XYZ file of C-alpha atoms in Angstrom:
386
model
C 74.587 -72.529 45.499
C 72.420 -74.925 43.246
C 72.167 -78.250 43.652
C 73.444 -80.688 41.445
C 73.450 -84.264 40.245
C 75.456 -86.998 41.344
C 76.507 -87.866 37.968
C 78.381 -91.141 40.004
C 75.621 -92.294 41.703
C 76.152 -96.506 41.574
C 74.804 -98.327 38.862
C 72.928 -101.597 39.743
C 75.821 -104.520 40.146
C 78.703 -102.007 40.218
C 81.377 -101.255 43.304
C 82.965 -98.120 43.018
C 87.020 -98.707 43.710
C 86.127 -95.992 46.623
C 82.154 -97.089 47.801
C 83.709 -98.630 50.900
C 85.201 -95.426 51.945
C 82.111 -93.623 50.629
C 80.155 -95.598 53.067
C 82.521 -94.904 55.684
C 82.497 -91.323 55.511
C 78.646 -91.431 55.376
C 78.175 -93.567 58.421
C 81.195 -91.185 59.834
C 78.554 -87.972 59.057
C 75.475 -89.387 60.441
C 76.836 -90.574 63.630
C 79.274 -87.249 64.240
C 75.849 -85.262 63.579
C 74.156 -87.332 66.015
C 76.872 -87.695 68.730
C 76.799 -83.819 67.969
C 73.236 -83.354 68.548
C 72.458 -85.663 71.277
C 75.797 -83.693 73.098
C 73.887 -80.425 72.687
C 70.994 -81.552 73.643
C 72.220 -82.816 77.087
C 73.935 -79.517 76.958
C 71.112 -77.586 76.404
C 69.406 -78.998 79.443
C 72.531 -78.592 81.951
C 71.896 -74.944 81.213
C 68.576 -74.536 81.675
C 66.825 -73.751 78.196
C 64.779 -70.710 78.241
C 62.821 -71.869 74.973
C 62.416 -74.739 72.764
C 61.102 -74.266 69.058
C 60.390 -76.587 66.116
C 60.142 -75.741 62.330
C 59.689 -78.163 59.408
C 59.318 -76.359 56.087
C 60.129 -77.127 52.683
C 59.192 -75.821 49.121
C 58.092 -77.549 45.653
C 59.536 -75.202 42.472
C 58.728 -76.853 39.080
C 58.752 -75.280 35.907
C 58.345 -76.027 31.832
C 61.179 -75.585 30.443
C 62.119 -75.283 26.736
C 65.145 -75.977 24.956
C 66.979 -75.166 21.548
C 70.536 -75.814 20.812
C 70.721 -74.957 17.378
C 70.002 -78.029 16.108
C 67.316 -79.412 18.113
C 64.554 -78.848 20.805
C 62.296 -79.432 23.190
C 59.680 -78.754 26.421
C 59.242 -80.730 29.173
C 58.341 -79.990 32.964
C 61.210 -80.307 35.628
C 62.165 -79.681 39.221
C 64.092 -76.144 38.790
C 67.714 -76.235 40.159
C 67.615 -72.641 40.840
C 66.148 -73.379 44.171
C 65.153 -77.642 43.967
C 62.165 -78.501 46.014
C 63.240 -79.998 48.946
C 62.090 -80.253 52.968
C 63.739 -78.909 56.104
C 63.565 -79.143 59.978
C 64.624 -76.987 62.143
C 65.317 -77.713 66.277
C 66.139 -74.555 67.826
C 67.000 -73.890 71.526
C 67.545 -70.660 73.185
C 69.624 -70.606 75.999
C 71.034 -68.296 78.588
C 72.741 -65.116 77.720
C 71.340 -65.232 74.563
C 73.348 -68.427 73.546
C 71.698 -70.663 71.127
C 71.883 -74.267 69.997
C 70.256 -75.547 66.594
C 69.889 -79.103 64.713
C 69.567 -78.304 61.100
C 68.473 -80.803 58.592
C 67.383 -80.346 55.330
C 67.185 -82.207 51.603
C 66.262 -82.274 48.467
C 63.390 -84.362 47.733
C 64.808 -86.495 44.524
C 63.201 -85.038 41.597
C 65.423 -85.093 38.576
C 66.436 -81.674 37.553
C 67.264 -78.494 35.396
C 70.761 -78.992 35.960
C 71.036 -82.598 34.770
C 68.517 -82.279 31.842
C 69.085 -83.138 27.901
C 67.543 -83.044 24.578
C 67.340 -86.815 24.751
C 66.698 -87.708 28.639
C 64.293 -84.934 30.491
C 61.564 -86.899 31.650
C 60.199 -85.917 35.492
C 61.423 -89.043 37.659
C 61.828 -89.097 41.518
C 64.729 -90.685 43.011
C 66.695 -89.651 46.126
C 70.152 -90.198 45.609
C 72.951 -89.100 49.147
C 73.781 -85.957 47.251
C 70.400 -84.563 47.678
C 71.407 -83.833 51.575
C 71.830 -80.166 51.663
C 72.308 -79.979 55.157
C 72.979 -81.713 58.521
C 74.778 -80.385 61.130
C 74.639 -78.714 64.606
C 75.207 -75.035 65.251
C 76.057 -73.091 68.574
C 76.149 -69.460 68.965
C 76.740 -66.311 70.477
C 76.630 -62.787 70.690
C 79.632 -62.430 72.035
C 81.938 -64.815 70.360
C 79.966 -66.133 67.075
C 79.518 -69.359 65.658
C 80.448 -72.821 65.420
C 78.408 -75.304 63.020
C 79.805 -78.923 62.539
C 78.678 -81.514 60.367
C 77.195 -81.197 56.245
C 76.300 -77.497 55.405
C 77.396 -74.680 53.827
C 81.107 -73.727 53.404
C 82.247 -70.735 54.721
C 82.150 -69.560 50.641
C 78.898 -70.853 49.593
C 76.779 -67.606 48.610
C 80.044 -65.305 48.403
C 79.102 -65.019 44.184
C 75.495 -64.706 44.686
C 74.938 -61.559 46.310
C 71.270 -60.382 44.951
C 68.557 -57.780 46.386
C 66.245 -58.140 42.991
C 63.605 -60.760 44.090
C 64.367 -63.136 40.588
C 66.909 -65.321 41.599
C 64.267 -68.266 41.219
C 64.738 -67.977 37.709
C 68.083 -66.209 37.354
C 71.190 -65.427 39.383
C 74.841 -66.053 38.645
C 74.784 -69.320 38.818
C 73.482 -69.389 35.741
C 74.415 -73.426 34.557
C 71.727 -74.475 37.088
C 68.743 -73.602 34.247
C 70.322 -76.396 31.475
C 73.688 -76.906 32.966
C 73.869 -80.623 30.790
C 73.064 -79.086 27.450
C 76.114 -79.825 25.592
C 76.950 -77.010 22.590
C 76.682 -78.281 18.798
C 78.470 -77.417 15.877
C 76.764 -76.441 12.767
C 76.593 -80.015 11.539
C 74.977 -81.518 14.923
C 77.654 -83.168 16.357
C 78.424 -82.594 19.962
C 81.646 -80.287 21.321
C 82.238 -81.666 24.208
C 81.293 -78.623 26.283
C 78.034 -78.449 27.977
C 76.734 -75.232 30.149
C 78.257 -76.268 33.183
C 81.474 -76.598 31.663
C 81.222 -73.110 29.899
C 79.522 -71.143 32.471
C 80.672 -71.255 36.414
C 81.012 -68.529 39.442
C 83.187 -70.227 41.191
C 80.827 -70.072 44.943
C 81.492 -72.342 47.624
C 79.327 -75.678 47.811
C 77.874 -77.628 50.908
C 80.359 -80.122 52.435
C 81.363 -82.125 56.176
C 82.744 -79.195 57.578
C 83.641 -77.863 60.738
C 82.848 -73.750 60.592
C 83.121 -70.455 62.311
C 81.690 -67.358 61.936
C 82.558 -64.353 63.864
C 79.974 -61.955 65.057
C 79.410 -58.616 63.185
C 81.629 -55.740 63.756
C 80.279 -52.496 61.944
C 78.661 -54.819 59.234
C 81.626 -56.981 58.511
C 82.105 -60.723 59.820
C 84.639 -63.486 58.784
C 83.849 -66.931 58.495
C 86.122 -70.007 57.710
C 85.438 -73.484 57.487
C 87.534 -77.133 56.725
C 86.408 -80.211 55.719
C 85.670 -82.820 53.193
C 83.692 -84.224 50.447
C 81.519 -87.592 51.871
C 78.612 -87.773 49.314
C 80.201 -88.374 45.942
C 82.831 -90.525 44.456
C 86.354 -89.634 43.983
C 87.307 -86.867 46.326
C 89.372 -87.313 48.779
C 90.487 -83.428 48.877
C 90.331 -81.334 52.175
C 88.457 -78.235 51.745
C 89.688 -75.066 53.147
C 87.694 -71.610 52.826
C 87.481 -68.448 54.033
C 85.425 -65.517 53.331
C 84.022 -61.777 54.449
C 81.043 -60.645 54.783
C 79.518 -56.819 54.605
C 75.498 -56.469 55.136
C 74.777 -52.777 56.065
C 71.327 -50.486 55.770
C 72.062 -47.054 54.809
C 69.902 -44.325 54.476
C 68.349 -44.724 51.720
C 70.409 -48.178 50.267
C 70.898 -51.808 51.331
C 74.672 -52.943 50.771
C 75.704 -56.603 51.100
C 78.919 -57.595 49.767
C 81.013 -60.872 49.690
C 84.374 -61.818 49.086
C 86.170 -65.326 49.328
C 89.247 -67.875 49.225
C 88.574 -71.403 48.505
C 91.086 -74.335 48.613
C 90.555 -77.637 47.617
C 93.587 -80.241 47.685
C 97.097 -79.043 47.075
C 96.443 -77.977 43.675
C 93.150 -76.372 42.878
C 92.144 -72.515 44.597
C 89.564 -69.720 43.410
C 88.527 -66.414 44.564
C 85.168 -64.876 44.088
C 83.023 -61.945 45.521
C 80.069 -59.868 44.744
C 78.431 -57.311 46.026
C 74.882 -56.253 45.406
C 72.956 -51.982 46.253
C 69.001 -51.920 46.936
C 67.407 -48.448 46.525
C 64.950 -49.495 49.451
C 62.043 -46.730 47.995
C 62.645 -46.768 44.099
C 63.190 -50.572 44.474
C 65.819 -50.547 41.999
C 68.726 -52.911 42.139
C 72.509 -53.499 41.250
C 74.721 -57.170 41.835
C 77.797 -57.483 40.319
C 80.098 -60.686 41.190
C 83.032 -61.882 39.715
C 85.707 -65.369 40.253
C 88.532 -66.511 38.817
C 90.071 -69.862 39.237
C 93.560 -68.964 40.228
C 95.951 -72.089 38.364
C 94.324 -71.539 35.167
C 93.340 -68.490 34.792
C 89.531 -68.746 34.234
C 87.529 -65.845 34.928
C 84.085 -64.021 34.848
C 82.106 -60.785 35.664
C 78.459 -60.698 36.177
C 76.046 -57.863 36.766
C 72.230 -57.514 37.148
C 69.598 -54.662 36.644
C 66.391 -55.362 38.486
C 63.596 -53.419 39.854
C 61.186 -54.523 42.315
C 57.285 -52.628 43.176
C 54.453 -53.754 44.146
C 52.246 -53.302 41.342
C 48.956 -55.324 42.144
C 47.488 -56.812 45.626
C 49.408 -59.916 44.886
C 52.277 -59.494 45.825
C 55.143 -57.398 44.797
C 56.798 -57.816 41.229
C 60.434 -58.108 40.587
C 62.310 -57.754 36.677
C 65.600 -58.254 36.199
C 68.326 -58.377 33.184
C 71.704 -59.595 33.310
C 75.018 -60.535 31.428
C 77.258 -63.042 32.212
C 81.275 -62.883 30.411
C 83.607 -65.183 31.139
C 87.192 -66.696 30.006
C 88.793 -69.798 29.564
C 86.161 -71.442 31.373
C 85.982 -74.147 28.810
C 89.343 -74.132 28.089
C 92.210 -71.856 27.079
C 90.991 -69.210 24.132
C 87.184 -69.445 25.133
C 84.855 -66.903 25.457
C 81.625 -67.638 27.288
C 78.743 -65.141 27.314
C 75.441 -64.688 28.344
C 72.300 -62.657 28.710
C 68.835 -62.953 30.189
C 65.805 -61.709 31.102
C 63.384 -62.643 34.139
C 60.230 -61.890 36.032
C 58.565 -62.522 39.424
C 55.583 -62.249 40.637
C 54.705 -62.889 44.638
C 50.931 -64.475 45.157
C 51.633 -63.429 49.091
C 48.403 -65.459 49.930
C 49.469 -68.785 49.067
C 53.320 -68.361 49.793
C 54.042 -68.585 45.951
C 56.192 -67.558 43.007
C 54.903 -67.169 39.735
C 57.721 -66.683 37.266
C 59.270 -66.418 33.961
C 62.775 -65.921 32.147
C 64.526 -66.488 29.078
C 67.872 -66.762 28.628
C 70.880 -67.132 25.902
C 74.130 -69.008 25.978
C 76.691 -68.198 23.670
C 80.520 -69.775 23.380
C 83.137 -68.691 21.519
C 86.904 -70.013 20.750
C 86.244 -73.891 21.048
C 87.766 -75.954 18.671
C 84.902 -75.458 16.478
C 82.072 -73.364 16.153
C 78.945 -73.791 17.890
C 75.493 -73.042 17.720
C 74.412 -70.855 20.516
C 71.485 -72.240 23.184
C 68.410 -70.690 24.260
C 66.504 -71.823 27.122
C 63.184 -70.570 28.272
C 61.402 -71.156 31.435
C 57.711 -70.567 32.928
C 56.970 -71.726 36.219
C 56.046 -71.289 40.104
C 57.628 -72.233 43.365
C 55.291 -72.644 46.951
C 57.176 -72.836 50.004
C 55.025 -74.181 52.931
């Protein structure tokens, strides 16, 4: 899942009706995490820890981007939403039995990006805002008996539309708002629609919430997780979350299968399925995902599905191409037809832990109230994980 803007975020001298309950819920996350943490901690040394490890990581993923709607256009340089630039640490201790304890934190680091970019308003600008906290949260596990993570992180159907073996999702995958999601579609005369990318073009995955989640071990390649919980970092949802998903990662012979399928609730009102499932020809390096959603009260729906091949062509690194189309309807209302296509490339530079990549890509929308000028977005770029 890509992150996103918090289109709410408080404006200077302005109380959200809900920013006490906001703050609430936040202070209610930080100190469950660290009550959590602190808990396994004191757990951890009760039963004797065989080993203690510490990661911090993080990766930086810019690109130039340009931009034509039909009407207009432009290039500028932003922090790609495809995978944001962000930092991590990891606290990991093994325990007895193979049982394992692990603090997970993890954020974006602030840098406006692809996803929240216009014509008018794309300039480079750093500003950490709450919903840049991808994760925090405490997870215990087991061979025998699985999982349990509490506190913000993934749902158990974030990543159940995004199943992908091609090596390009950097610059393409089906998430495919997260290049120019806030490009809004013109009509021949230049006015706006009213529909932007995001609004035109969704998989329906999971997202990253306050959850409380299990995940059952492996049985023959299939595991079931499930998760409830709650939006605290943005305005105006006070929905429980319910999801569940299942999960098939197998190595054949000559193939890697991973599949994914899932059920996600929010409120009383609002639920979506989605899945995907992705082959890997591990010698030919040839590739196959194919995911699909549809939001279940409405009616909206899409299919996806990506070519890619991946060698290693040169002592970089290896190289990975990929082409895919994207269908999709009612997603911006009854009657409309969303499609897509694009085109992207990959290049590992092993040496220095970077990306080097490239991709082009065309949105096209159909059936709105009036017709609109299709959108083409290009992108050049590199991402170095440390």
């Amino acid at each position: 899942m890509q992150q996103t803007t918090d289109h709410n975020a408080t404006a200077a001298g302005h109380q959200y009706p809900n920013e006490n309950k906001i703050r609430l819920r936040l202070s209610g996350l930080g100190a469950a995490t660290v009550v959590a943490f602190l808990v396994s901690t004191g757990l951890a040394r009760a039963d004797g820890a065989k080993q203690t490890a510490f990661k911090f990581y993080g990766q930086l993923n810019f690109g130039i981007f340009h931009v034509d709607d039909g009407q207009g256009n432009d290039t500028y340089l932003t922090d790609n939403d495809n995978s944001n630039s962000r930092i991590g640490i990891i606290h990991q201790t093994e325990l007895a039995n193979g049982h394992r304890l692990k603090f997970h934190f993890e954020s974006g680091l602030g840098f406006s990006g692809s996803a929240a970019a216009t014509l008018d308003d794309n300039d480079l600008n750093l500003k950490w805002r709450r919903t840049e906290l991808r994760k925090l949260e405490v997870v215990y596990s087991t061979p025998a008996y699985g999982a349990l993570s509490f506190g913000q992180g993934s749902t158990a159907t974030d990543g159940v539309a995004e199943t992908d073996f091609s090596g390009t999702s950097v610059v393409h995958y089906s998430s495919i708002n997260a290049l120019a999601g806030t490009i809004e579609f013109r009509d021949a005369g230049g006015a706006g629609s009213g529909s932007n990318i995001n609004a035109a073009f969704r998989n329906f995955d999971g997202a990253r919430r306050f959850r409380l989640r299990y995940d059952s071990p492996a049985v023959s390649g299939f595991a079931l997780s499930v998760s409830a919980g709650q939006e605290v970092l943005r305005h105006g949802d006070d929905r429980d979350y319910y999801d569940l998903a299942l999960r098939f990662d197998r190595d054949l012979d000559q193939f890697k299968v991973s599949g994914r399928i899932g059920y996600a609730r929010a409120g009383s009102d609002q639920s979506s399925v989605a899945s995907s499932i992705a082959f890997l020809h591990t010698s030919s390096g040839l590739n196959l995902a194919v995911a699909t959603g549809r939001q279940q009260e409405t009616g909206a729906n899409y299919a996806y599905l990506k070519l890619g091949l991946k060698r290693r062509w040169n002592d970089l690194g290896e190289t990975a191409l990929s082409f895919d189309v994207f269908e999709g309807d009612d997603l911006a209302g009854i009657g409309s037809q969303s499609a897509s296509y694009g085109i992207g490339i990959v290049q590992k530079w092993e040496r220095y832990n970077t990306e080097l990549y490239a991709g082009y890509r065309r949105y096209e929308l159909k059936g709105a109230a009036v017709a609109v000028e299709d959108i083409n977005v290009a992108v050049i770029g590199a991402r170095w994980k440390f």
